[in-house]
Amino acid sequence: LDFQLHRDLFVISLILQVLAVFFIFWQASWTWYQCSYQCTPKDFAKKMHTITGMIAMVLALVQPFQAFLRPSLSSRYRYIFNWSHWVIGMTAWCFASVTMVLALPMGKTGLNSVYGYAPNWIMGGYILFFFGCNIVMEMLATNNDVRMEKNGPSGMALSHLNGPAVESPLAPPTRSSARLFVFFVHLIVALGVAITITVMLVKILYSHSP
């Protein structure tokens, strides 16, 4: 179940990312935003928003191709895939988080100009909550007994020699019910944050409509 959720949610998120990037460039008439070294801090933040967003998009697109090429569970090179898959995923998330934070002061969104620093607190709180959920998942994935096999997808237990894994044929994930509970709590909070920011943006859009 964990792996199926991991796979299906990734596919959904990738589709949403591709659509978001498509509509952004469509709205910008397919032009890449340029900014010289003499531009203002806000203009530079807009340029960095574009760069970090594209890096996050490229890293997300790399993941499924890497998954198709992953070695078998018995391969001695499997740990290389496990670690690279985890590192690329977390790096993409970090770049995506930076991209969203850089979007807050942009005039196009109007979030900071209308709502002040409330969106910053919301985004900052969610980022800290995400890291907290990862720590809890790590603790739940680590069994008290010494085990040589790797944990399941939500565990991402870095304490194991071969690194985080997305599958485990040796044993079912430990404390799976608790880990699923943390997962769904995080999902609810993430959706709440997304809906809140979306409502803010829609209100700003309608306030500027004729």
PDB file of C-alpha atoms in Angstrom:
ATOM      1  CA  LEU A   1       0.000   0.000   0.000  1.00  0.00           C
ATOM      2  CA  ASP A   2       2.813   2.417   0.901  1.00  0.00           C
ATOM      3  CA  PHE A   3       4.583   1.921  -2.414  1.00  0.00           C
ATOM      4  CA  GLN A   4       1.335   2.274  -4.382  1.00  0.00           C
ATOM      5  CA  LEU A   5       0.583   5.571  -2.620  1.00  0.00           C
ATOM      6  CA  HIS A   6       4.159   6.693  -3.228  1.00  0.00           C
ATOM      7  CA  ARG A   7       3.890   5.949  -6.948  1.00  0.00           C
ATOM      8  CA  ASP A   8       0.362   7.247  -7.550  1.00  0.00           C
ATOM      9  CA  LEU A   9       0.859  10.503  -5.661  1.00  0.00           C
ATOM     10  CA  PHE A  10       4.093  11.129  -7.529  1.00  0.00           C
ATOM     11  CA  VAL A  11       2.337  10.683 -10.879  1.00  0.00           C
ATOM     12  CA  ILE A  12      -0.388  13.120  -9.793  1.00  0.00           C
ATOM     13  CA  SER A  13       2.147  15.675  -8.562  1.00  0.00           C
ATOM     14  CA  LEU A  14       4.204  15.383 -11.752  1.00  0.00           C
ATOM     15  CA  ILE A  15       1.145  15.990 -13.928  1.00  0.00           C
ATOM     16  CA  LEU A  16       0.231  19.050 -11.842  1.00  0.00           C
ATOM     17  CA  GLN A  17       3.789  20.392 -12.093  1.00  0.00           C
ATOM     18  CA  VAL A  18       3.866  20.009 -15.866  1.00  0.00           C
ATOM     19  CA  LEU A  19       0.493  21.751 -16.197  1.00  0.00           C
ATOM     20  CA  ALA A  20       1.601  24.569 -13.881  1.00  0.00           C
ATOM     21  CA  VAL A  21       4.799  25.208 -15.847  1.00  0.00           C
ATOM     22  CA  PHE A  22       2.890  25.050 -19.138  1.00  0.00           C
ATOM     23  CA  PHE A  23       0.319  27.642 -18.061  1.00  0.00           C
ATOM     24  CA  ILE A  24       2.997  29.915 -16.564  1.00  0.00           C
ATOM     25  CA  PHE A  25       4.954  30.040 -19.822  1.00  0.00           C
ATOM     26  CA  TRP A  26       1.735  30.343 -21.813  1.00  0.00           C
ATOM     27  CA  GLN A  27       0.716  33.358 -19.729  1.00  0.00           C
ATOM     28  CA  ALA A  28       4.210  34.838 -20.206  1.00  0.00           C
ATOM     29  CA  SER A  29       3.960  34.395 -24.009  1.00  0.00           C
ATOM     30  CA  TRP A  30       6.686  31.728 -23.905  1.00  0.00           C
ATOM     31  CA  THR A  31       9.396  34.193 -22.872  1.00  0.00           C
ATOM     32  CA  TRP A  32      12.132  33.514 -20.306  1.00  0.00           C
ATOM     33  CA  TYR A  33      12.397  36.263 -17.703  1.00  0.00           C
ATOM     34  CA  GLN A  34      15.758  38.050 -17.865  1.00  0.00           C
ATOM     35  CA  CYS A  35      17.381  40.186 -15.210  1.00  0.00           C
ATOM     36  CA  SER A  36      20.782  41.898 -15.271  1.00  0.00           C
ATOM     37  CA  TYR A  37      23.100  42.320 -12.297  1.00  0.00           C
ATOM     38  CA  GLN A  38      21.799  45.873 -11.924  1.00  0.00           C
ATOM     39  CA  CYS A  39      18.195  44.831 -11.389  1.00  0.00           C
ATOM     40  CA  THR A  40      16.330  45.375  -8.126  1.00  0.00           C
ATOM     41  CA  PRO A  41      16.162  42.682  -5.402  1.00  0.00           C
ATOM     42  CA  LYS A  42      12.548  41.974  -6.356  1.00  0.00           C
ATOM     43  CA  ASP A  43      13.488  41.507 -10.003  1.00  0.00           C
ATOM     44  CA  PHE A  44      16.369  39.240  -9.012  1.00  0.00           C
ATOM     45  CA  ALA A  45      14.004  37.194  -6.813  1.00  0.00           C
ATOM     46  CA  LYS A  46      11.699  36.835  -9.823  1.00  0.00           C
ATOM     47  CA  LYS A  47      14.608  35.575 -11.917  1.00  0.00           C
ATOM     48  CA  MET A  48      15.631  33.098  -9.205  1.00  0.00           C
ATOM     49  CA  HIS A  49      12.002  31.981  -8.921  1.00  0.00           C
ATOM     50  CA  THR A  50      12.131  30.997 -12.588  1.00  0.00           C
ATOM     51  CA  ILE A  51      15.465  29.199 -12.254  1.00  0.00           C
ATOM     52  CA  THR A  52      14.658  27.257  -9.082  1.00  0.00           C
ATOM     53  CA  GLY A  53      11.243  26.322 -10.450  1.00  0.00           C
ATOM     54  CA  MET A  54      12.717  24.868 -13.623  1.00  0.00           C
ATOM     55  CA  ILE A  55      15.363  22.959 -11.648  1.00  0.00           C
ATOM     56  CA  ALA A  56      12.616  21.428  -9.501  1.00  0.00           C
ATOM     57  CA  MET A  57      10.679  20.515 -12.638  1.00  0.00           C
ATOM     58  CA  VAL A  58      13.671  18.861 -14.318  1.00  0.00           C
ATOM     59  CA  LEU A  59      14.543  16.877 -11.184  1.00  0.00           C
ATOM     60  CA  ALA A  60      10.943  15.684 -10.914  1.00  0.00           C
ATOM     61  CA  LEU A  61      11.027  14.532 -14.543  1.00  0.00           C
ATOM     62  CA  VAL A  62      14.251  12.604 -13.896  1.00  0.00           C
ATOM     63  CA  GLN A  63      12.664  10.470 -11.180  1.00  0.00           C
ATOM     64  CA  PRO A  64      10.374   8.238 -13.299  1.00  0.00           C
ATOM     65  CA  PHE A  65      13.127   7.546 -15.835  1.00  0.00           C
ATOM     66  CA  GLN A  66      15.470   6.613 -13.026  1.00  0.00           C
ATOM     67  CA  ALA A  67      12.801   4.339 -11.552  1.00  0.00           C
ATOM     68  CA  PHE A  68      12.416   2.503 -14.877  1.00  0.00           C
ATOM     69  CA  LEU A  69      16.160   1.820 -14.898  1.00  0.00           C
ATOM     70  CA  ARG A  70      16.438   0.726 -11.269  1.00  0.00           C
ATOM     71  CA  PRO A  71      18.328  -2.529 -10.651  1.00  0.00           C
ATOM     72  CA  SER A  72      16.687  -5.537  -9.047  1.00  0.00           C
ATOM     73  CA  LEU A  73      16.320  -5.782  -5.291  1.00  0.00           C
ATOM     74  CA  SER A  74      19.055  -8.418  -5.194  1.00  0.00           C
ATOM     75  CA  SER A  75      21.521  -6.319  -7.189  1.00  0.00           C
ATOM     76  CA  ARG A  76      24.584  -5.111  -5.329  1.00  0.00           C
ATOM     77  CA  TYR A  77      24.104  -1.735  -7.025  1.00  0.00           C
ATOM     78  CA  ARG A  78      20.588  -1.310  -5.662  1.00  0.00           C
ATOM     79  CA  TYR A  79      21.770   0.959  -2.850  1.00  0.00           C
ATOM     80  CA  ILE A  80      23.039   3.449  -5.451  1.00  0.00           C
ATOM     81  CA  PHE A  81      19.520   3.761  -6.847  1.00  0.00           C
ATOM     82  CA  ASN A  82      18.024   3.964  -3.352  1.00  0.00           C
ATOM     83  CA  TRP A  83      20.246   6.848  -2.332  1.00  0.00           C
ATOM     84  CA  SER A  84      20.123   8.735  -5.645  1.00  0.00           C
ATOM     85  CA  HIS A  85      16.324   8.393  -5.827  1.00  0.00           C
ATOM     86  CA  TRP A  86      15.995   9.813  -2.321  1.00  0.00           C
ATOM     87  CA  VAL A  87      18.541  12.609  -2.825  1.00  0.00           C
ATOM     88  CA  ILE A  88      17.012  13.731  -6.136  1.00  0.00           C
ATOM     89  CA  GLY A  89      13.518  13.696  -4.641  1.00  0.00           C
ATOM     90  CA  MET A  90      14.498  15.731  -1.587  1.00  0.00           C
ATOM     91  CA  THR A  91      16.537  18.151  -3.705  1.00  0.00           C
ATOM     92  CA  ALA A  92      13.553  18.696  -5.997  1.00  0.00           C
ATOM     93  CA  TRP A  93      11.367  19.351  -2.954  1.00  0.00           C
ATOM     94  CA  CYS A  94      13.877  21.889  -1.585  1.00  0.00           C
ATOM     95  CA  PHE A  95      14.030  23.767  -4.894  1.00  0.00           C
ATOM     96  CA  ALA A  96      10.231  23.689  -5.155  1.00  0.00           C
ATOM     97  CA  SER A  97       9.923  25.097  -1.620  1.00  0.00           C
ATOM     98  CA  VAL A  98      12.348  27.916  -2.441  1.00  0.00           C
ATOM     99  CA  THR A  99      10.387  28.616  -5.623  1.00  0.00           C
ATOM    100  CA  MET A 100       7.117  28.955  -3.715  1.00  0.00           C
ATOM    101  CA  VAL A 101       8.656  31.232  -1.082  1.00  0.00           C
ATOM    102  CA  LEU A 102      10.188  33.449  -3.785  1.00  0.00           C
ATOM    103  CA  ALA A 103       6.739  33.780  -5.380  1.00  0.00           C
ATOM    104  CA  LEU A 104       5.208  35.385  -2.278  1.00  0.00           C
ATOM    105  CA  PRO A 105       6.582  38.953  -2.755  1.00  0.00           C
ATOM    106  CA  MET A 106       6.090  38.943  -6.529  1.00  0.00           C
ATOM    107  CA  GLY A 107       3.714  41.586  -7.811  1.00  0.00           C
ATOM    108  CA  LYS A 108       2.040  39.027 -10.059  1.00  0.00           C
ATOM    109  CA  THR A 109       0.800  37.069  -7.036  1.00  0.00           C
ATOM    110  CA  GLY A 110       0.133  40.079  -4.797  1.00  0.00           C
ATOM    111  CA  LEU A 111       0.302  37.860  -1.719  1.00  0.00           C
ATOM    112  CA  ASN A 112       2.657  39.976   0.396  1.00  0.00           C
ATOM    113  CA  SER A 113       1.232  43.282  -0.804  1.00  0.00           C
ATOM    114  CA  VAL A 114      -2.316  42.251   0.151  1.00  0.00           C
ATOM    115  CA  TYR A 115      -1.885  39.845   3.067  1.00  0.00           C
ATOM    116  CA  GLY A 116       1.435  41.048   4.483  1.00  0.00           C
ATOM    117  CA  TYR A 117       3.612  38.309   5.926  1.00  0.00           C
ATOM    118  CA  ALA A 118       0.734  35.895   6.602  1.00  0.00           C
ATOM    119  CA  PRO A 119       1.581  33.779   3.510  1.00  0.00           C
ATOM    120  CA  ASN A 120       5.216  33.616   4.677  1.00  0.00           C
ATOM    121  CA  TRP A 121       4.142  32.258   8.049  1.00  0.00           C
ATOM    122  CA  ILE A 122       1.892  29.713   6.341  1.00  0.00           C
ATOM    123  CA  MET A 123       4.628  28.520   3.983  1.00  0.00           C
ATOM    124  CA  GLY A 124       7.320  28.564   6.667  1.00  0.00           C
ATOM    125  CA  GLY A 125       5.085  26.649   9.059  1.00  0.00           C
ATOM    126  CA  TYR A 126       4.351  24.018   6.444  1.00  0.00           C
ATOM    127  CA  ILE A 127       8.038  23.553   5.598  1.00  0.00           C
ATOM    128  CA  LEU A 128       8.851  22.993   9.285  1.00  0.00           C
ATOM    129  CA  PHE A 129       5.854  20.652   9.571  1.00  0.00           C
ATOM    130  CA  PHE A 130       7.111  18.649   6.589  1.00  0.00           C
ATOM    131  CA  PHE A 131      10.531  18.177   8.171  1.00  0.00           C
ATOM    132  CA  GLY A 132       8.857  17.215  11.443  1.00  0.00           C
ATOM    133  CA  CYS A 133       6.792  14.555   9.671  1.00  0.00           C
ATOM    134  CA  ASN A 134       9.951  13.174   8.067  1.00  0.00           C
ATOM    135  CA  ILE A 135      11.628  12.889  11.463  1.00  0.00           C
ATOM    136  CA  VAL A 136       8.596  11.106  12.919  1.00  0.00           C
ATOM    137  CA  MET A 137       8.454   8.746   9.928  1.00  0.00           C
ATOM    138  CA  GLU A 138      12.135   7.992  10.373  1.00  0.00           C
ATOM    139  CA  MET A 139      11.606   7.164  14.035  1.00  0.00           C
ATOM    140  CA  LEU A 140       8.612   4.941  13.272  1.00  0.00           C
ATOM    141  CA  ALA A 141      10.490   3.140  10.503  1.00  0.00           C
ATOM    142  CA  THR A 142      13.379   2.251  12.774  1.00  0.00           C
ATOM    143  CA  ASN A 143      12.740  -0.956  14.678  1.00  0.00           C
ATOM    144  CA  ASN A 144      14.185  -1.555  18.131  1.00  0.00           C
ATOM    145  CA  ASP A 145      15.608  -4.861  16.972  1.00  0.00           C
ATOM    146  CA  VAL A 146      18.691  -4.902  14.782  1.00  0.00           C
ATOM    147  CA  ARG A 147      17.552  -5.563  11.203  1.00  0.00           C
ATOM    148  CA  MET A 148      19.582  -5.851   8.054  1.00  0.00           C
ATOM    149  CA  GLU A 149      16.747  -5.387   5.585  1.00  0.00           C
ATOM    150  CA  LYS A 150      15.618  -1.977   4.377  1.00  0.00           C
ATOM    151  CA  ASN A 151      12.390  -0.246   5.317  1.00  0.00           C
ATOM    152  CA  GLY A 152       9.493   0.611   3.033  1.00  0.00           C
ATOM    153  CA  PRO A 153       8.855   3.816   1.061  1.00  0.00           C
ATOM    154  CA  SER A 154       7.670   6.067   3.861  1.00  0.00           C
ATOM    155  CA  GLY A 155      10.517   5.083   6.160  1.00  0.00           C
ATOM    156  CA  MET A 156      13.463   6.282   4.137  1.00  0.00           C
ATOM    157  CA  ALA A 157      15.593   5.070   7.043  1.00  0.00           C
ATOM    158  CA  LEU A 158      19.042   6.541   6.589  1.00  0.00           C
ATOM    159  CA  SER A 159      20.468   4.502   9.446  1.00  0.00           C
ATOM    160  CA  HIS A 160      20.618   1.408   7.243  1.00  0.00           C
ATOM    161  CA  LEU A 161      23.813   0.708   5.375  1.00  0.00           C
ATOM    162  CA  ASN A 162      22.283   0.591   1.917  1.00  0.00           C
ATOM    163  CA  GLY A 163      20.233   3.732   2.339  1.00  0.00           C
ATOM    164  CA  PRO A 164      16.521   4.414   1.874  1.00  0.00           C
ATOM    165  CA  ALA A 165      14.475   1.984  -0.187  1.00  0.00           C
ATOM    166  CA  VAL A 166      11.124   2.074  -1.920  1.00  0.00           C
ATOM    167  CA  GLU A 167      10.396  -1.639  -1.673  1.00  0.00           C
ATOM    168  CA  SER A 168      11.054  -4.432   0.801  1.00  0.00           C
ATOM    169  CA  PRO A 169      10.248  -8.082   0.033  1.00  0.00           C
ATOM    170  CA  LEU A 170      11.818  -9.291   3.275  1.00  0.00           C
ATOM    171  CA  ALA A 171       9.318  -8.015   5.797  1.00  0.00           C
ATOM    172  CA  PRO A 172       6.261  -5.751   5.967  1.00  0.00           C
ATOM    173  CA  PRO A 173       6.917  -2.174   7.077  1.00  0.00           C
ATOM    174  CA  THR A 174       7.049  -1.754  10.836  1.00  0.00           C
ATOM    175  CA  ARG A 175       4.321   0.284  12.542  1.00  0.00           C
ATOM    176  CA  SER A 176       2.612   0.778   9.198  1.00  0.00           C
ATOM    177  CA  SER A 177      -0.638   2.032  10.764  1.00  0.00           C
ATOM    178  CA  ALA A 178       1.168   4.801  12.660  1.00  0.00           C
ATOM    179  CA  ARG A 179       3.130   5.773   9.576  1.00  0.00           C
ATOM    180  CA  LEU A 180      -0.024   5.888   7.461  1.00  0.00           C
ATOM    181  CA  PHE A 181      -1.618   8.093  10.126  1.00  0.00           C
ATOM    182  CA  VAL A 182       1.297  10.544   9.924  1.00  0.00           C
ATOM    183  CA  PHE A 183       1.095  10.413   6.135  1.00  0.00           C
ATOM    184  CA  PHE A 184      -2.608  11.291   6.048  1.00  0.00           C
ATOM    185  CA  VAL A 185      -2.158  14.051   8.644  1.00  0.00           C
ATOM    186  CA  HIS A 186       0.552  15.534   6.445  1.00  0.00           C
ATOM    187  CA  LEU A 187      -1.658  15.142   3.371  1.00  0.00           C
ATOM    188  CA  ILE A 188      -4.506  17.013   5.083  1.00  0.00           C
ATOM    189  CA  VAL A 189      -2.197  19.824   6.212  1.00  0.00           C
ATOM    190  CA  ALA A 190      -0.586  20.081   2.754  1.00  0.00           C
ATOM    191  CA  LEU A 191      -3.995  20.276   1.074  1.00  0.00           C
ATOM    192  CA  GLY A 192      -5.075  22.857   3.648  1.00  0.00           C
ATOM    193  CA  VAL A 193      -2.057  25.025   2.866  1.00  0.00           C
ATOM    194  CA  ALA A 194      -2.596  24.657  -0.886  1.00  0.00           C
ATOM    195  CA  ILE A 195      -6.287  25.550  -0.595  1.00  0.00           C
ATOM    196  CA  THR A 196      -5.542  28.533   1.673  1.00  0.00           C
ATOM    197  CA  ILE A 197      -2.961  30.006  -0.709  1.00  0.00           C
ATOM    198  CA  THR A 198      -5.259  29.320  -3.668  1.00  0.00           C
ATOM    199  CA  VAL A 199      -8.166  31.135  -1.988  1.00  0.00           C
ATOM    200  CA  MET A 200      -5.871  34.097  -1.305  1.00  0.00           C
ATOM    201  CA  LEU A 201      -4.807  34.212  -4.947  1.00  0.00           C
ATOM    202  CA  VAL A 202      -8.392  33.940  -6.213  1.00  0.00           C
ATOM    203  CA  LYS A 203      -9.509  36.778  -3.921  1.00  0.00           C
ATOM    204  CA  ILE A 204      -6.660  38.953  -5.201  1.00  0.00           C
ATOM    205  CA  LEU A 205      -7.592  38.108  -8.788  1.00  0.00           C
ATOM    206  CA  TYR A 206     -11.247  39.025  -8.301  1.00  0.00           C
ATOM    207  CA  SER A 207     -10.363  42.216  -6.426  1.00  0.00           C
ATOM    208  CA  HIS A 208      -8.521  43.440  -9.539  1.00  0.00           C
ATOM    209  CA  SER A 209     -11.224  42.335 -11.970  1.00  0.00           C
ATOM    210  CA  PRO A 210     -13.279  45.119 -13.627  1.00  0.00           C
TER     211      PRO A 210
END
